[in-house]
Coordinates of C-alpha atoms in Angstrom, one line a residue:
X1 CA 11.2 27.0 -1.7
X2 CA 13.0 24.8 0.8
X3 CA 10.8 26.0 3.6
X4 CA 7.6 25.3 1.7
X5 CA 8.9 21.8 0.8
X6 CA 9.5 21.1 4.5
X7 CA 6.2 22.3 5.9
X8 CA 4.9 18.8 6.2
X9 CA 6.8 15.9 7.8
X10 CA 6.5 13.5 4.9
X11 CA 7.0 10.2 6.7
X12 CA 5.4 10.8 10.1
X13 CA 3.7 7.9 11.8
X14 CA -0.1 7.8 12.3
X15 CA -1.9 6.9 15.4
X16 CA -3.5 3.5 15.3
X17 CA -4.8 1.6 12.3
X18 CA -6.6 3.2 9.4
X19 CA -10.3 3.7 10.1
X20 CA -13.0 2.1 7.8
X21 CA -15.1 5.2 7.3
X22 CA -14.1 7.8 4.7
X23 CA -14.0 10.9 6.9
X24 CA -12.1 9.2 9.7
X25 CA -9.7 7.6 7.2
X26 CA -8.9 11.0 5.7
X27 CA -8.2 12.4 9.2
X28 CA -5.9 9.5 9.9
X29 CA -4.1 9.7 6.6
X30 CA -3.6 13.4 6.7
X31 CA -2.9 14.0 10.4
X32 CA -0.1 16.5 10.7
X33 CA -0.7 18.1 7.4
X34 CA -3.9 20.0 8.2
X35 CA -2.2 23.4 9.1
X36 CA -0.7 23.5 5.6
X37 CA -4.0 22.4 4.0
X38 CA -5.8 25.1 6.0
X39 CA -3.3 27.7 4.9
X40 CA -3.7 26.7 1.3
X41 CA -7.5 27.0 1.7
X42 CA -7.1 30.6 2.9
X43 CA -4.9 31.4 -0.1
X44 CA -7.5 29.8 -2.4
X45 CA -10.2 32.0 -0.9
X46 CA -7.9 35.0 -1.3
X47 CA -7.5 34.0 -5.0
X48 CA -11.3 33.9 -5.5
X49 CA -11.6 37.3 -3.8
X50 CA -9.0 38.8 -6.2
X51 CA -10.9 37.5 -9.2
X52 CA -14.1 39.2 -8.1
X53 CA -12.1 42.3 -7.2
X54 CA -10.6 42.3 -10.7
X55 CA -14.1 42.4 -12.3
X56 CA -15.2 45.2 -9.9
X57 CA -12.1 47.3 -10.6
X58 CA -12.7 47.0 -14.4
X59 CA -16.3 48.2 -14.0
X60 CA -15.3 50.9 -11.6
X61 CA -12.6 52.2 -13.9
X62 CA -14.9 52.3 -16.9
X63 CA -17.5 54.3 -15.0
X64 CA -14.9 56.8 -13.8
X65 CA -13.3 57.1 -17.2
X66 CA -16.7 57.8 -18.7
X67 CA -17.6 60.4 -16.1
X68 CA -14.3 62.3 -16.5
X69 CA -14.1 62.2 -20.3
X70 CA -10.9 61.6 -22.4
X71 CA -9.4 65.0 -21.7
X72 CA -9.2 64.7 -17.9
X73 CA -8.8 60.9 -17.7
X74 CA -5.0 60.6 -17.4
X75 CA -4.6 63.9 -15.6
X76 CA -6.8 63.0 -12.7
X77 CA -6.9 59.2 -12.7
X78 CA -3.2 58.3 -13.2
X79 CA -2.6 57.4 -9.4
X80 CA -5.7 55.2 -9.4
X81 CA -4.6 53.6 -12.7
X82 CA -1.2 52.9 -11.3
X83 CA -2.9 51.3 -8.3
X84 CA -5.1 49.2 -10.6
X85 CA -2.0 48.2 -12.6
X86 CA -0.3 47.2 -9.3
X87 CA -3.2 45.0 -8.4
X88 CA -3.0 43.2 -11.8
X89 CA 0.8 43.1 -12.0
X90 CA 1.8 42.5 -8.4
X91 CA -1.0 41.6 -5.9
X92 CA -3.0 39.2 -8.1
X93 CA 0.1 37.3 -9.5
X94 CA 1.6 37.2 -5.9
X95 CA -1.5 35.5 -4.5
X96 CA -1.8 33.1 -7.3
X97 CA 1.9 32.3 -7.3
X98 CA 1.9 31.7 -3.6
X99 CA -1.0 29.3 -4.0
X100 CA 0.8 27.5 -6.8
X101 CA 4.0 27.2 -4.8
X102 CA 2.3 25.8 -1.7
X103 CA 0.5 23.3 -3.8
X104 CA 3.5 22.3 -5.9
X105 CA 6.1 22.3 -3.1
X106 CA 4.2 21.9 0.1
X107 CA 1.3 19.6 -0.6
X108 CA 1.8 17.4 -3.7
X109 CA 5.4 16.2 -2.9
X110 CA 4.6 15.5 0.7
X111 CA 1.0 14.1 0.9
X112 CA 1.6 11.1 -1.4
X113 CA 4.6 9.8 0.6
X114 CA 2.9 10.7 3.9
X115 CA -0.2 8.6 3.0
X116 CA 1.6 5.8 1.2
X117 CA 4.1 5.4 4.0
X118 CA 1.3 5.1 6.6
X119 CA -0.6 2.6 4.5
X120 CA 2.6 0.6 3.7
X121 CA 3.5 0.6 7.4
X122 CA 0.1 -0.8 8.3
X123 CA 0.2 -3.5 5.6
X124 CA 3.7 -4.6 6.7
X125 CA 2.2 -5.3 10.2
X126 CA -0.5 -7.7 8.8
X127 CA -0.2 -11.4 9.6
X128 CA 0.5 -13.9 6.9
X129 CA -3.2 -14.8 6.6
X130 CA -3.8 -11.3 5.2
X131 CA -1.4 -11.9 2.4
X132 CA -2.6 -15.5 1.9
X133 CA -6.0 -14.1 1.0
X134 CA -5.0 -11.6 -1.7
X135 CA -2.7 -10.9 -4.6
X136 CA 0.5 -9.0 -3.7
X137 CA 0.2 -6.9 -6.8
X138 CA -3.4 -6.0 -5.9
X139 CA -2.5 -4.9 -2.4
X140 CA 0.4 -2.8 -3.7
X141 CA -1.8 -1.2 -6.4
X142 CA -4.5 -0.4 -3.8
X143 CA -2.1 1.4 -1.5
X144 CA -0.6 3.5 -4.3
X145 CA -4.1 4.2 -5.8
X146 CA -5.4 5.4 -2.4
X147 CA -2.3 7.6 -1.7
X148 CA -2.6 9.2 -5.1
X149 CA -6.3 9.7 -4.8
X150 CA -6.0 11.3 -1.3
X151 CA -3.4 13.7 -2.6
X152 CA -5.5 14.7 -5.6
X153 CA -8.7 15.1 -3.4
X154 CA -6.9 17.4 -1.0
X155 CA -5.0 19.5 -3.6
X156 CA -8.0 19.9 -5.9
X157 CA -10.4 20.6 -3.1
X158 CA -8.4 23.4 -1.5
X159 CA -7.4 24.9 -4.8
X160 CA -10.9 24.8 -6.3
X161 CA -13.6 25.1 -3.7
X162 CA -12.0 27.9 -1.6
X163 CA -11.6 29.8 -4.8
X164 CA -15.1 28.9 -6.1
X165 CA -17.0 29.7 -2.9
X166 CA -15.2 33.1 -2.5
X167 CA -15.8 33.9 -6.2
X168 CA -19.5 32.9 -6.1
X169 CA -20.2 34.8 -2.8
X170 CA -18.3 37.8 -4.0
X171 CA -20.2 37.7 -7.4
X172 CA -23.5 37.6 -5.6
X173 CA -22.6 40.6 -3.4
X174 CA -21.3 42.5 -6.4
X175 CA -24.5 41.9 -8.4
X176 CA -26.6 42.8 -5.4
X177 CA -24.8 46.2 -5.4
X178 CA -25.9 46.7 -9.0
X179 CA -29.4 45.3 -8.8
X180 CA -31.2 42.8 -6.5
X181 CA -32.7 41.1 -9.6
X182 CA -29.3 40.3 -10.9
X183 CA -28.3 38.9 -7.5
X184 CA -31.5 36.8 -7.7
X185 CA -30.5 35.5 -11.1
X186 CA -27.1 34.5 -9.6
X187 CA -28.8 32.8 -6.7
X188 CA -31.2 30.9 -8.9
X189 CA -28.4 29.7 -11.1
X190 CA -26.3 28.5 -8.2
X191 CA -29.3 26.6 -6.9
X192 CA -29.7 24.8 -10.3
X193 CA -26.0 24.1 -10.4
X194 CA -26.0 22.6 -6.9
X195 CA -29.0 20.4 -7.8
X196 CA -27.2 19.2 -10.9
X197 CA -24.1 18.4 -8.9
X198 CA -26.0 16.6 -6.2
X199 CA -27.7 14.4 -8.8
X200 CA -24.6 13.3 -10.7
X201 CA -21.7 13.2 -8.3
X202 CA -22.9 10.3 -6.1
X203 CA -23.3 8.3 -9.3
X204 CA -19.8 9.3 -10.3
X205 CA -18.5 8.2 -6.9
X206 CA -20.2 4.8 -7.0
X207 CA -19.1 4.0 -10.6
X208 CA -15.6 5.2 -9.9
X209 CA -15.5 2.7 -7.0
X210 CA -16.6 -0.1 -9.3
X211 CA -14.0 1.0 -11.9
X212 CA -11.2 1.0 -9.3
X213 CA -12.2 -2.5 -8.2
X214 CA -12.2 -3.8 -11.7
X215 CA -8.8 -2.1 -12.4
X216 CA -7.4 -3.9 -9.3
X217 CA -8.6 -7.3 -10.7
X218 CA -6.7 -6.6 -13.9
X219 CA -3.6 -5.8 -11.9
X220 CA -3.9 -8.9 -9.7
X221 CA -4.5 -11.1 -12.7
X222 CA -1.5 -9.8 -14.7
X223 CA 0.8 -9.9 -11.6
X224 CA -0.3 -13.4 -10.8
X225 CA 0.5 -14.6 -14.3
X226 CA 3.9 -12.9 -14.5
X227 CA 4.8 -14.2 -11.0
X228 CA 4.2 -17.7 -12.2
X229 CA 5.5 -17.3 -15.7
X230 CA 7.7 -20.4 -15.5
X231 CA 4.6 -22.5 -14.8
X232 CA 2.7 -20.8 -17.6
X233 CA 5.4 -21.7 -20.1
X234 CA 5.9 -25.3 -18.8
X235 CA 2.2 -26.1 -19.2
X236 CA 2.0 -24.1 -22.5
X237 CA -0.9 -22.0 -21.2
X238 CA -0.1 -18.7 -22.7
X239 CA -3.4 -18.6 -24.5
X240 CA -5.3 -19.5 -21.3
X241 CA -3.6 -16.7 -19.3
X242 CA -4.3 -14.3 -22.2
X243 CA -8.0 -15.1 -22.1
X244 CA -8.0 -14.7 -18.3
X245 CA -6.4 -11.2 -18.7
X246 CA -8.9 -10.3 -21.5
X247 CA -11.8 -11.3 -19.2
X248 CA -10.5 -9.1 -16.5
X249 CA -9.9 -6.3 -19.0
X250 CA -13.4 -6.8 -20.3
X251 CA -14.8 -6.2 -16.8
X252 CA -12.7 -3.1 -16.5
X253 CA -13.8 -1.8 -19.9
X254 CA -17.5 -2.4 -19.0
X255 CA -17.2 -0.4 -15.8
X256 CA -15.2 2.3 -17.5
X257 CA -18.0 2.7 -20.1
X258 CA -20.5 2.9 -17.3
X259 CA -18.4 5.6 -15.6
X260 CA -18.0 7.4 -18.9
X261 CA -21.7 7.5 -19.7
X262 CA -22.4 9.3 -16.4
X263 CA -19.4 11.7 -17.0
X264 CA -20.6 12.5 -20.5
X265 CA -24.2 13.2 -19.4
X266 CA -22.9 15.4 -16.5
X267 CA -20.7 17.3 -18.9
X268 CA -23.6 18.0 -21.4
X269 CA -26.0 19.3 -18.8
X270 CA -23.3 21.3 -17.1
X271 CA -22.4 23.1 -20.3
X272 CA -26.0 23.8 -21.0
X273 CA -26.5 25.3 -17.5
X274 CA -23.2 27.3 -17.8
X275 CA -24.5 28.9 -21.0
X276 CA -27.6 30.2 -19.3
X277 CA -25.7 32.5 -16.9
X278 CA -24.1 35.0 -19.4
X279 CA -27.4 35.1 -21.3
X280 CA -29.4 35.9 -18.2
X281 CA -27.0 38.1 -16.3
X282 CA -25.6 40.1 -19.2
X283 CA -29.1 40.4 -20.8
X284 CA -30.5 41.6 -17.4
X285 CA -27.8 44.1 -17.0
X286 CA -28.4 45.5 -20.5
X287 CA -32.1 45.8 -19.8
X288 CA -31.5 47.6 -16.5
X289 CA -29.1 50.0 -18.4
X290 CA -31.8 50.7 -21.0
X291 CA -34.0 51.7 -18.1
X292 CA -31.3 53.9 -16.6
X293 CA -30.8 51.6 -13.7
X294 CA -27.3 50.4 -14.5
X295 CA -24.1 52.0 -15.7
X296 CA -21.8 50.9 -18.5
X297 CA -19.2 49.9 -15.9
X298 CA -21.8 47.7 -14.2
X299 CA -22.6 46.1 -17.5
X300 CA -18.9 45.3 -18.0
X301 CA -18.8 43.9 -14.5
X302 CA -21.8 41.7 -15.1
X303 CA -20.3 40.5 -18.3
X304 CA -17.0 39.7 -16.7
X305 CA -18.7 38.0 -13.7
X306 CA -21.1 36.0 -15.9
X307 CA -18.4 34.7 -18.3
X308 CA -16.0 34.0 -15.5
X309 CA -18.6 32.1 -13.4
X310 CA -19.7 30.2 -16.5
X311 CA -16.1 29.2 -17.3
X312 CA -15.5 28.4 -13.6
X313 CA -18.6 26.3 -13.3
X314 CA -17.2 23.9 -16.0
X315 CA -13.8 23.8 -14.4
X316 CA -15.2 23.4 -10.8
X317 CA -17.7 20.7 -11.9
X318 CA -15.1 18.6 -13.8
X319 CA -12.8 19.0 -10.8
X320 CA -15.6 17.9 -8.5
X321 CA -16.2 14.9 -10.7
X322 CA -12.5 14.1 -10.5
X323 CA -12.6 14.5 -6.7
X324 CA -15.6 12.2 -6.3
X325 CA -14.0 9.7 -8.7
X326 CA -11.0 9.7 -6.4
X327 CA -13.2 9.4 -3.3
X328 CA -14.6 6.3 -4.9
X329 CA -11.1 4.9 -5.4
X330 CA -10.2 5.8 -1.8
X331 CA -13.3 3.9 -0.5
X332 CA -12.4 1.0 -2.7
X333 CA -8.9 1.0 -1.2
X334 CA -10.2 1.3 2.4
X335 CA -11.9 -2.1 2.0
X336 CA -8.6 -3.8 1.2
X337 CA -6.2 -1.8 3.3
X338 CA -8.0 -1.0 6.6
X339 CA -8.5 -4.5 8.1
X340 CA -7.2 -4.6 11.7
X341 CA -4.0 -6.6 12.4
X342 CA -4.9 -10.1 13.4
X343 CA -1.5 -10.6 15.2
X344 CA -0.7 -7.6 17.4
X345 CA 1.6 -6.9 20.3
X346 CA 0.0 -6.7 23.7
X347 CA 0.1 -3.4 25.5
X348 CA 2.5 -4.9 28.1
X349 CA 4.6 -6.8 25.5
X350 CA 8.3 -6.5 25.9
X351 CA 11.4 -7.7 24.1
X352 CA 12.9 -10.9 25.6
X353 CA 15.8 -10.7 27.9
X354 CA 18.9 -13.0 27.5
X355 CA 17.4 -16.1 25.8
X356 CA 18.4 -19.6 26.9
X357 CA 16.2 -21.2 24.2
X358 CA 13.6 -23.3 26.2
X359 CA 10.6 -23.7 23.9
X360 CA 7.3 -25.3 24.9
X361 CA 4.0 -26.0 23.1
X362 CA 1.3 -26.4 25.7
X363 CA -2.0 -28.0 24.4
X364 CA -1.7 -25.9 21.2
X365 CA -4.7 -26.0 18.9
X366 CA -4.8 -24.2 15.5
X367 CA -6.8 -24.7 12.3
X368 CA -6.4 -21.5 10.2
X369 CA -9.9 -20.6 11.2
X370 CA -11.4 -23.8 9.8
X371 CA -13.2 -26.6 11.7
X372 CA -10.4 -29.2 10.8
X373 CA -7.4 -28.6 13.1
X374 CA -3.9 -28.5 11.7
X375 CA -2.7 -28.9 15.3
X376 CA -4.9 -30.5 17.9
X377 CA -3.6 -30.4 21.5
X378 CA 0.1 -30.4 20.7
X379 CA 2.3 -30.7 23.8
X380 CA 6.0 -30.5 23.2
X381 CA 8.8 -29.2 25.5
X382 CA 12.3 -28.5 24.1
X383 CA 15.1 -27.9 26.5
X384 CA 17.7 -25.2 25.9
X385 CA 20.3 -26.5 23.4
X386 CA 18.2 -29.6 22.5
X387 CA 17.9 -30.5 18.8
X388 CA 14.5 -31.8 17.9
X389 CA 13.2 -32.9 14.5
X390 CA 9.5 -32.9 13.4
X391 CA 8.6 -35.7 11.0
X392 CA 5.3 -36.6 9.5
X393 CA 3.2 -36.8 6.3
X394 CA 2.4 -33.7 4.4
X395 CA -0.3 -31.8 6.3
X396 CA 0.6 -33.3 9.6
X397 CA 1.2 -29.9 11.1
X398 CA 5.0 -29.5 11.1
X399 CA 5.2 -26.2 9.3
X400 CA 2.2 -24.9 11.2
X401 CA 4.0 -25.6 14.4
X402 CA 7.1 -23.5 13.5
X403 CA 4.9 -20.7 12.0
X404 CA 3.1 -20.5 15.4
X405 CA 6.4 -20.4 17.2
X406 CA 7.4 -17.4 15.1
X407 CA 4.0 -16.0 15.8
X408 CA 3.2 -15.6 12.1
X409 CA -0.3 -16.7 13.3
X410 CA -1.7 -16.7 16.8
X411 CA -2.7 -19.9 18.4
X412 CA -6.4 -20.6 18.7
X413 CA -6.0 -22.6 21.9
X414 CA -3.3 -23.3 24.4
X415 CA 0.0 -21.4 24.4
X416 CA 3.6 -21.4 23.3
X417 CA 6.4 -20.2 25.6
X418 CA 10.0 -19.1 25.2
X419 CA 12.0 -19.5 28.4
X420 CA 8.6 -19.9 30.2
X421 CA 7.1 -16.6 28.9
X422 CA 4.1 -16.8 26.7
X423 CA 5.2 -15.5 23.3
X424 CA 2.1 -13.3 23.1
X425 CA 3.7 -11.3 26.0
X426 CA 6.8 -10.6 23.9
X427 CA 7.0 -8.1 21.0
X428 CA 6.8 -9.8 17.6
X429 CA 10.1 -8.2 16.5
X430 CA 11.8 -9.1 19.8
X431 CA 10.6 -12.7 19.5
X432 CA 11.7 -13.2 15.9
X433 CA 15.1 -11.6 16.5
X434 CA 15.8 -14.6 18.7
X435 CA 14.9 -17.2 16.0
X436 CA 16.8 -17.9 12.9
X437 CA 14.9 -19.8 10.2
X438 CA 15.6 -21.3 6.8
X439 CA 12.4 -22.3 4.9
X440 CA 12.0 -24.8 2.1
X441 CA 10.7 -22.0 -0.2
X442 CA 13.6 -19.6 0.3
X443 CA 12.8 -15.9 -0.2
X444 CA 15.3 -13.6 -2.0
X445 CA 15.1 -9.9 -2.6
X446 CA 16.0 -8.4 -6.0
X447 CA 19.1 -6.9 -4.4
X448 CA 22.8 -7.8 -4.3
X449 CA 24.0 -11.1 -2.9
X450 CA 25.8 -9.0 -0.2
X451 CA 22.5 -7.3 0.8
X452 CA 20.6 -10.5 0.8
X453 CA 23.0 -12.2 3.2
X454 CA 23.4 -9.1 5.3
X455 CA 19.7 -9.1 5.9
X456 CA 20.4 -11.5 8.7
X457 CA 22.5 -8.9 10.6
X458 CA 22.3 -5.4 9.0
X459 CA 25.2 -4.1 11.0
X460 CA 27.6 -6.9 9.8
X461 CA 30.7 -6.0 7.9
X462 CA 31.5 -7.2 4.4
X463 CA 34.1 -9.5 5.8
X464 CA 31.5 -11.1 8.2
X465 CA 29.1 -11.5 5.3
X466 CA 31.7 -13.3 3.2
X467 CA 32.7 -15.5 6.2
X468 CA 29.1 -16.6 6.6
X469 CA 28.9 -17.3 2.9
X470 CA 32.0 -19.5 3.1
X471 CA 30.5 -21.5 6.0
X472 CA 27.4 -22.0 3.9
X473 CA 29.4 -23.1 0.9
X474 CA 28.0 -20.1 -1.1
X475 CA 31.2 -18.1 -1.5
X476 CA 32.5 -19.7 -4.7
X477 CA 29.3 -19.5 -6.8
X478 CA 28.7 -15.9 -5.6
X479 CA 32.0 -14.9 -7.0
X480 CA 30.9 -16.1 -10.4
X481 CA 27.6 -14.2 -10.4
X482 CA 27.0 -11.5 -13.0
X483 CA 23.7 -9.6 -13.6
X484 CA 22.3 -7.9 -16.7
X485 CA 23.8 -4.6 -15.6
X486 CA 27.3 -6.0 -15.4
X487 CA 27.5 -6.2 -11.6
X488 CA 29.5 -9.2 -10.5
X489 CA 30.2 -11.3 -7.4
X490 CA 28.6 -10.0 -4.1
X491 CA 27.4 -6.9 -5.9
X492 CA 25.3 -8.8 -8.5
X493 CA 21.6 -8.6 -8.1
X494 CA 19.7 -11.9 -7.7
X495 CA 16.6 -11.1 -9.7
X496 CA 13.0 -11.0 -8.4
X497 CA 12.6 -13.8 -5.7
X498 CA 16.1 -14.9 -6.6
X499 CA 15.1 -16.3 -10.0
X500 CA 18.7 -16.0 -11.2
X501 CA 19.8 -18.7 -8.8
X502 CA 19.1 -22.5 -8.6
X503 CA 17.2 -23.8 -5.7
X504 CA 20.4 -25.0 -4.0
X505 CA 22.1 -21.7 -4.4
X506 CA 19.1 -19.9 -2.9
X507 CA 19.2 -22.3 0.1
X508 CA 22.9 -21.7 0.6
X509 CA 22.4 -17.9 0.7
X510 CA 19.5 -18.4 3.1
X511 CA 21.8 -20.5 5.3
X512 CA 24.5 -17.8 5.2
X513 CA 21.9 -15.3 6.2
X514 CA 20.9 -17.4 9.3
X515 CA 24.5 -18.1 10.2
X516 CA 25.1 -14.3 10.2
X517 CA 22.0 -13.8 12.4
X518 CA 23.4 -16.2 15.0
X519 CA 20.1 -16.4 16.9
X520 CA 19.8 -18.7 20.0
X521 CA 16.9 -20.7 18.4
X522 CA 17.3 -22.2 15.0
X523 CA 14.4 -23.4 12.8
X524 CA 15.1 -25.5 9.7
X525 CA 12.2 -26.2 7.5
X526 CA 13.6 -28.5 4.8
X527 CA 16.7 -26.4 4.9
X528 CA 18.8 -28.7 2.6
X529 CA 16.0 -30.1 0.4
X530 CA 17.2 -28.4 -2.8
X531 CA 20.9 -29.3 -2.4
X532 CA 22.7 -32.1 -4.2
X533 CA 24.1 -35.0 -2.1
X534 CA 27.7 -33.7 -2.2
X535 CA 26.9 -30.1 -1.2
X536 CA 24.4 -31.4 1.4
X537 CA 27.1 -33.6 3.0
X538 CA 29.4 -30.6 3.3
X539 CA 26.7 -28.3 4.7
X540 CA 25.6 -30.9 7.2
X541 CA 29.0 -30.6 8.8
X542 CA 28.6 -26.8 8.8
X543 CA 25.1 -27.2 10.3
X544 CA 26.6 -29.4 13.1
X545 CA 28.8 -26.5 14.0
X546 CA 26.1 -23.9 13.7
X547 CA 23.6 -25.9 15.8
X548 CA 26.1 -26.3 18.6
X549 CA 24.7 -24.6 21.8
X550 CA 21.4 -23.6 20.0
X551 CA 17.9 -24.9 20.4
X552 CA 17.0 -26.5 17.1
X553 CA 13.6 -27.4 15.6
X554 CA 14.1 -29.1 12.2
X555 CA 11.6 -30.3 9.7
X556 CA 12.7 -32.8 7.0
X557 CA 11.1 -35.3 4.8
X558 CA 14.6 -36.7 3.9
X559 CA 15.1 -38.6 7.1
X560 CA 18.8 -39.1 6.7
X561 CA 19.3 -35.4 7.4
X562 CA 17.8 -35.6 10.9
X563 CA 18.9 -39.0 12.1
X564 CA 21.5 -37.5 14.4
X565 CA 19.0 -35.2 16.2
X566 CA 18.7 -35.6 19.9
X567 CA 15.0 -36.3 19.6
X568 CA 12.6 -37.1 16.7
X569 CA 8.9 -36.2 17.1
X570 CA 6.5 -37.8 14.7
X571 CA 3.3 -35.9 14.0
X572 CA 0.1 -37.3 12.5
X573 CA -3.1 -35.3 12.1
X574 CA -1.8 -32.5 14.3
X575 CA -0.9 -34.8 17.2
X576 CA 2.3 -36.4 18.5
X577 CA 2.1 -40.1 17.8
X578 CA 5.8 -41.1 18.4
X579 CA 8.9 -39.6 19.8
X580 CA 12.4 -40.7 20.7
X581 CA 15.9 -41.1 19.1
X582 CA 16.4 -42.5 15.6
X583 CA 17.4 -45.9 16.9
X584 CA 14.6 -46.2 19.5
X585 CA 12.0 -45.3 16.9
X586 CA 13.3 -47.8 14.4
X587 CA 13.2 -50.4 17.1
X588 CA 9.6 -49.5 17.8
X589 CA 8.7 -50.4 14.2
X590 CA 6.0 -47.8 14.0
X591 CA 5.1 -44.9 11.7
X592 CA 8.7 -43.5 11.7
X593 CA 10.1 -46.9 10.9
X594 CA 7.8 -47.2 7.9
X595 CA 8.9 -43.8 6.6
X596 CA 12.6 -44.8 7.0
X597 CA 12.1 -48.1 5.3
X598 CA 10.4 -46.5 2.3
X599 CA 13.3 -44.0 1.9
X600 CA 16.1 -46.5 2.5
X601 CA 15.1 -49.2 0.1
X602 CA 11.4 -50.0 0.4
X603 CA 10.6 -48.7 -3.1
X604 CA 13.6 -50.5 -4.6
X605 CA 12.6 -53.8 -3.0
X606 CA 9.1 -53.4 -4.2
X607 CA 10.3 -52.8 -7.7
X608 CA 12.6 -55.8 -7.5
X609 CA 9.6 -58.0 -6.6

């Protein structure tokens, strides 16, 4: 059993991205599993041969029993009867049992994780723009749907069609040995069966693809609503979201009915065709027997073959319908999951060496693929250990700049360098390992507080994690955490996206995570925006220590938090319009001075007037 379960390496990597054509996609998804799949196909053929052999043995035994008569039957045929019993009690069960074991232990438990791990690995490598354009729930559902469908296509195909082909070919040969007319009946019936299948299965495939797409819309709609449930409740839009879900479900229902209408018609014509075979084959065998051209054993063989093929035709056809339905789902999944990575490592890319932290934006242009540029010719050089703040209106390009530095997107013009090396010549993981970042929208996993902080340095000890939490002023509130399973403190889970925490608590855990990472370049995107004034003042002192000796790029709308930076760069419409120290920019009385005046009393003065 263990050997069968380990025949396929369940989590093996695939070569390259998933292809967009069905056949190539299946070869990519199943690479490494084909020897086991081929072995199962051989076993399936052997199973089909034993079924035909069983029918022949029954007919042969009847003919011999009839020729010997009851008196001599057991005296002369007992060795043969023992052999026949051995066939039915040992050989046939052994072949079928082996096939069941290979399917249940070798294929089904391994193919699903093999395919899903490859798809998941490819999805994880996509750039942020891929996820910006789709629902997270829909992408997840497509990956799982495709992995399940590939598993079912493979197992059903090798179990069914090897068996069916061997049984049909064997039946034709067996009937030809009785009478060529009976073989012609089998051949004619097979031709009609193939024509029926060729007519219906492409329709099944197309409508299954439509049904899978509609199901994904339902999943995406429901996940989108649940992910934003707080907004739904705040705006009292439960009825609106219910109608949106019902509209998606109505589309799924309509496509399911269209699929069902084809399936029902296929089933009816299939059963009608299946009924003709016993009538024609058994009737023909009886007629030939009446003419002295067939024996009683051959009648029994024809009867067994005809009823078995009739039963098998229904089973095979419904299996084929399921296979083509799954193929439709695979093709639907391919459209979502196979796009090439937009941000990829160059063939010569390397991990950075010891990093000093010099960062430079050289004539950088970027617009998310649109005509309007978010950054338009940005030139900015940051020396190792220098602390630089980016300031500007919303949409000025501040967050875009740091996203490009982390290579979450690739520049559309110019280049960004780290210690003089174009970041496109560095591996993405190697680059990001050198940059610690705290974002305004802090991401949390539904894992323990300990695991969330340790994400910054997976090899860190518990003591190091707690020390980082203390520096981020998170230790005290973490000790008071308790989740719905009774786990407390650092072992308490934080809920999906950290919903059990306040915004300030999430930011403090994110700061602890970055403190633990201890990267030479530090990016702060509104890192203290969710903190109250008292906690922010304490954390600012911590940040002063954390920033010491690091290259810092900070974004803040609350200008008091960046007044002590070495240099402040003011962006407007994707360009640098001012830069200098806090004092020099105030003296200049430009855009930065206007921002500062508004935040430090401009609104109050206006209200007083």
